[in-house]
Short mmCIF file of C-alpha atoms in Angstrom, two decimals:
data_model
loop_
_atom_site.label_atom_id
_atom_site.label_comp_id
_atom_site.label_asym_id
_atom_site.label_seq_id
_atom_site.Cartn_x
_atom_site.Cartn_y
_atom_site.Cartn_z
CA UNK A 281 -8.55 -19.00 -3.88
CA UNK A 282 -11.18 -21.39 -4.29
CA UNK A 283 -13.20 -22.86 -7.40
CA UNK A 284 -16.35 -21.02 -7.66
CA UNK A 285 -19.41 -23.47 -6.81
CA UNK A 286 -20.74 -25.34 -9.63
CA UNK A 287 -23.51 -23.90 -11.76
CA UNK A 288 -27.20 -24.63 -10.69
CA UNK A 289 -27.85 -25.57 -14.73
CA UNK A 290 -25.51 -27.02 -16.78
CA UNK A 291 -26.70 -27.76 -20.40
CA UNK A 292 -28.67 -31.56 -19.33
CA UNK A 293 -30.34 -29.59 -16.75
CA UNK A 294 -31.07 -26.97 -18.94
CA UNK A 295 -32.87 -28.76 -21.38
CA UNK A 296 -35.20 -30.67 -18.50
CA UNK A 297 -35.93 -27.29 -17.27
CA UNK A 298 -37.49 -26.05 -20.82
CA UNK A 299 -39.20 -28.95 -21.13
CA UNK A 300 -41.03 -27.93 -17.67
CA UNK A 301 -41.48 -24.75 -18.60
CA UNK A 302 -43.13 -25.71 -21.93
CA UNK A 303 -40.35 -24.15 -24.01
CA UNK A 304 -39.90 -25.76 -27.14
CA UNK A 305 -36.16 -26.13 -28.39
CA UNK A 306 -34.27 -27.97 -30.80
CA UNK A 307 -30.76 -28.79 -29.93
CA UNK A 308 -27.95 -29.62 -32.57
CA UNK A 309 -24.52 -31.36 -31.34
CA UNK A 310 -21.46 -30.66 -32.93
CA UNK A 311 -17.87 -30.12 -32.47
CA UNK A 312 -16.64 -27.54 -30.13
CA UNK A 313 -16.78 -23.82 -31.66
CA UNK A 314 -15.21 -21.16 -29.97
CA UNK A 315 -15.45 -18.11 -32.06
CA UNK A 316 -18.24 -16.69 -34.44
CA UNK A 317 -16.36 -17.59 -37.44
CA UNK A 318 -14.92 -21.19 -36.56
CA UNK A 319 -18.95 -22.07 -36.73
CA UNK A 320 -20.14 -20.86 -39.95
CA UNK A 321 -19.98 -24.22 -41.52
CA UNK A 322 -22.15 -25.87 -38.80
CA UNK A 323 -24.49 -23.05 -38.89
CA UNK A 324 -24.94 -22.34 -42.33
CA UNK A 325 -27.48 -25.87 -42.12
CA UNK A 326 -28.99 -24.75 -39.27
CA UNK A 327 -32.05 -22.31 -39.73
CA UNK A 328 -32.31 -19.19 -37.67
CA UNK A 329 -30.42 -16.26 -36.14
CA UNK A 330 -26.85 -16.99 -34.89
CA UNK A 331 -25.47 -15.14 -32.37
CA UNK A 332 -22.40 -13.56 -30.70
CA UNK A 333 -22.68 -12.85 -27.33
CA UNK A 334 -19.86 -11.07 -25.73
CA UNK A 335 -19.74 -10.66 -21.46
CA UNK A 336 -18.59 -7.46 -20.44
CA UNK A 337 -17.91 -5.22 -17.29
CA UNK A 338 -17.55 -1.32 -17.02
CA UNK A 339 -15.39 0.83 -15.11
CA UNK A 340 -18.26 1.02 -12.19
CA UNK A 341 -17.81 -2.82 -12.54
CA UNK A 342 -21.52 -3.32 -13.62
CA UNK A 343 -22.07 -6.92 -15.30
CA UNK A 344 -23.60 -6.85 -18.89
CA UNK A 345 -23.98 -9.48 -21.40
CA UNK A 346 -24.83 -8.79 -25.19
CA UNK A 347 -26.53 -10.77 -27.73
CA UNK A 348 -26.61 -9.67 -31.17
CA UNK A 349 -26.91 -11.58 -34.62
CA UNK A 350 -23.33 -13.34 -35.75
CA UNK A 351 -22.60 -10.56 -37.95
CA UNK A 352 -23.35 -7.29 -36.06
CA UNK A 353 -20.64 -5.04 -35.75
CA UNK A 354 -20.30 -3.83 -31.78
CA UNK A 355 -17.89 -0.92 -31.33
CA UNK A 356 -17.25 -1.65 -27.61
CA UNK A 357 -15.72 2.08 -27.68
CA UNK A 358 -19.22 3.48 -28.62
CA UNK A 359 -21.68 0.96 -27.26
CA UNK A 360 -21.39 1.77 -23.62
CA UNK A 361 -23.13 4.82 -24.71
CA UNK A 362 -25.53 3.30 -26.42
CA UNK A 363 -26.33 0.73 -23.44
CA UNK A 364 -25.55 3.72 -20.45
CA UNK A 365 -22.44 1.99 -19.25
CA UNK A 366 -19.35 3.49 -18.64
CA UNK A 367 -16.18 2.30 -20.50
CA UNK A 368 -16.77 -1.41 -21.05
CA UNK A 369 -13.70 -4.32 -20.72
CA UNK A 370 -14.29 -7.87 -21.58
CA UNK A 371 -15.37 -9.92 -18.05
CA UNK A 372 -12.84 -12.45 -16.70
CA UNK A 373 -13.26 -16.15 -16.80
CA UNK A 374 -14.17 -16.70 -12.73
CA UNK A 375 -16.77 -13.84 -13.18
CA UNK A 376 -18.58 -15.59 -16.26
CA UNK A 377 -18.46 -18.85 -14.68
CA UNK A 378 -19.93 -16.83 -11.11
CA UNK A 379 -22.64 -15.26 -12.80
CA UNK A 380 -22.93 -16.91 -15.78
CA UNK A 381 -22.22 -20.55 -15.19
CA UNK A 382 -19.99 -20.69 -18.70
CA UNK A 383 -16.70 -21.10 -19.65
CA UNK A 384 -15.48 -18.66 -22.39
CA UNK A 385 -16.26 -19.66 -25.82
CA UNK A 386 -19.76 -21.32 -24.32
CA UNK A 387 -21.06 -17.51 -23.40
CA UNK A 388 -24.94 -17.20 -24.19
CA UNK A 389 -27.81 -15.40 -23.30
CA UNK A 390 -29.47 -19.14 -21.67
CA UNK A 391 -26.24 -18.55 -18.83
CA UNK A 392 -28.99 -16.14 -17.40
CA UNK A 393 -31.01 -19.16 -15.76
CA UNK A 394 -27.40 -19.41 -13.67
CA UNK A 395 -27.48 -15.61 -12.82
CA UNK A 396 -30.21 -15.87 -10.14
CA UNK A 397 -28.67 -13.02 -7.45
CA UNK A 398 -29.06 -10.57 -11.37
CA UNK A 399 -26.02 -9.25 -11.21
CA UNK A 400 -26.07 -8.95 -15.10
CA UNK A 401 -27.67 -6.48 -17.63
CA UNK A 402 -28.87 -8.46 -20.86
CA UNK A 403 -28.61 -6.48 -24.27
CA UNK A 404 -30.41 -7.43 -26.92
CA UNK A 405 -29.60 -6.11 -30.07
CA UNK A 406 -32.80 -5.22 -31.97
CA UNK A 407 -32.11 -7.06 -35.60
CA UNK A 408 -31.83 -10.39 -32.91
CA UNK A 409 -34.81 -9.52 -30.94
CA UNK A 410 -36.85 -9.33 -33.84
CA UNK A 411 -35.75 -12.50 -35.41
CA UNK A 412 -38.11 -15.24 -35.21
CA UNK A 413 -35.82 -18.14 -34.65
CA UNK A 414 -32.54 -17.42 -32.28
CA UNK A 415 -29.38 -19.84 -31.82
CA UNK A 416 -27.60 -19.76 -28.20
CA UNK A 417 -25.53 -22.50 -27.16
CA UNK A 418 -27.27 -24.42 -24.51
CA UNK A 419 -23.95 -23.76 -21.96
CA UNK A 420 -21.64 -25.42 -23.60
CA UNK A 421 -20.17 -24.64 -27.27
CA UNK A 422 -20.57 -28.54 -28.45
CA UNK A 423 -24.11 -28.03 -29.28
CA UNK A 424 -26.77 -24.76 -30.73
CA UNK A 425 -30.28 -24.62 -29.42
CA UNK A 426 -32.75 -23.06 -31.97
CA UNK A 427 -35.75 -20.99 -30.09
CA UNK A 428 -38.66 -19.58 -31.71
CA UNK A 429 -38.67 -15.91 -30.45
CA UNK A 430 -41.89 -16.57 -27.75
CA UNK A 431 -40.09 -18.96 -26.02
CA UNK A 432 -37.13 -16.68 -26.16
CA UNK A 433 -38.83 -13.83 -24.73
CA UNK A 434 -40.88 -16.24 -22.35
CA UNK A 435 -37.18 -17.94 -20.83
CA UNK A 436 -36.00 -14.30 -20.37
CA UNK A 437 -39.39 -13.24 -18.47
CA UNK A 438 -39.01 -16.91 -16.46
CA UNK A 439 -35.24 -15.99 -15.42
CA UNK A 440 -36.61 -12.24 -14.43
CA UNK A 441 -34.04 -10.79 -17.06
CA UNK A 442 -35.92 -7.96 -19.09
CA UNK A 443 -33.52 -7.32 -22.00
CA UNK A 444 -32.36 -3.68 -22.75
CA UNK A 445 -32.89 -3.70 -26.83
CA UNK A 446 -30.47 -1.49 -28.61
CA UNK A 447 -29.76 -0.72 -32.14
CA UNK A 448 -25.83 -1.44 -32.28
CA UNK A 449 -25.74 -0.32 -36.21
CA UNK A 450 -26.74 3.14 -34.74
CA UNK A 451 -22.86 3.47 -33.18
CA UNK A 452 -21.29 1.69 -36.37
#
C-alpha cells in the first residue's frame, strides 16, 4: 500500500492562502497538544472558543467531521441521530490524512481546504457557531489560529463546505 499523496495545504500554505482571501487570523505557536485537556493551560491565555473536533464515519461509510466548543459533551451513541447518520465509528488515520490532510491529534475544521473532492459532512455545533471568536489548529497541533466568526463562516463558504449546525446538548 502506498502513502497517500501529500496534502494540497499544509499549515504555511494555509496561512498564505487566508491572507489572499482577506481572512484575518491570528496564529499562536506552542507545544504539541493532542487532546482537549492536555491544552487547557495554553488556551486558558488565549481569547475565544476552543474546540474539539472529532472525524468520524458511519456504517454507510459517510465522512463527517464535528466541531463543537472544548467542553461540549457529544454522545456519539445519540448524535448520529441528531446529524442523520447511521451508527458513527471514529475515522482511521489514512482516511483523515486522504480527506483531511491531518494527522490525528491535528484534526480541525481548516482540514476542509484539503477536502476538495467533499467527501466530508461538517457539523457545527450551535454554542461554536455562534461564538464570535473560534480556535482550530491551523493543521498541525503546535500552533491555534483564532478567527472572528465572518471569516469563519466566509473560509467555510470559500472551501464550498456549508456546515450542518446541531444542538449536541439536545442528545446529552
Amino acid at each position: 500500500m502506498t502513502d497517500p499523496a501529500p496534502p494540497a495545504f499544509d499549515r504555511d500554505r494555509l496561512e498564505v492562502w487566508f491572507a489572499e482571501q482577506g481572512l484575518a487570523a491570528t496564529t499562536h505557536d506552542h507545544p504539541p497538544v493532542f487532546r482537549v485537556e492536555e491544552g487547557l493551560e495554553i488556551k486558558a491565555a488565549m481569547p475565544g472558543a476552543h474546540t474539539k473536533n472529532l472525524f468520524l464515519k458511519d456504517k454507510k461509510q459517510r465522512l463527517w467531521l464535528i466541531s463543537a466548543r472544548q467542553d461540549t459533551v457529544i454522545d456519539l451513541k445519540a448524535a448520529h441521530r441528531l446529524m442523520g447518520a447511521d451508527r458513527l465509528s471514529f475515522g482511521n488515520e489514512t482516511l483523515l490524512m486522504e480527506t483531511l490532510g491531518v494527522r490525528p491529534g491535528s484534526v480541525t475544521a481548516f482540514g476542509l481546504i484539503n477536502d476538495t473532492d467533499r467527501r466530508v459532512t461538517f457539523v457545527l455545533d450551535h454554542r461554536l457557531a455562534d461564538a464570535d471568536l473560534v480556535n482550530f489548529h491551523p493543521l498541525t497541533n503546535t500552533a491555534t489560529t483564532a478567527m472572528a466568526r465572518a471569516d469563519f463562516r466566509r473560509f467555510l463558504t470559500l472551501v464550498e463546505h456549508d456546515p450542518l449546525i446541531v444542538d449536541f446538548s439536545a442528545s446529552a
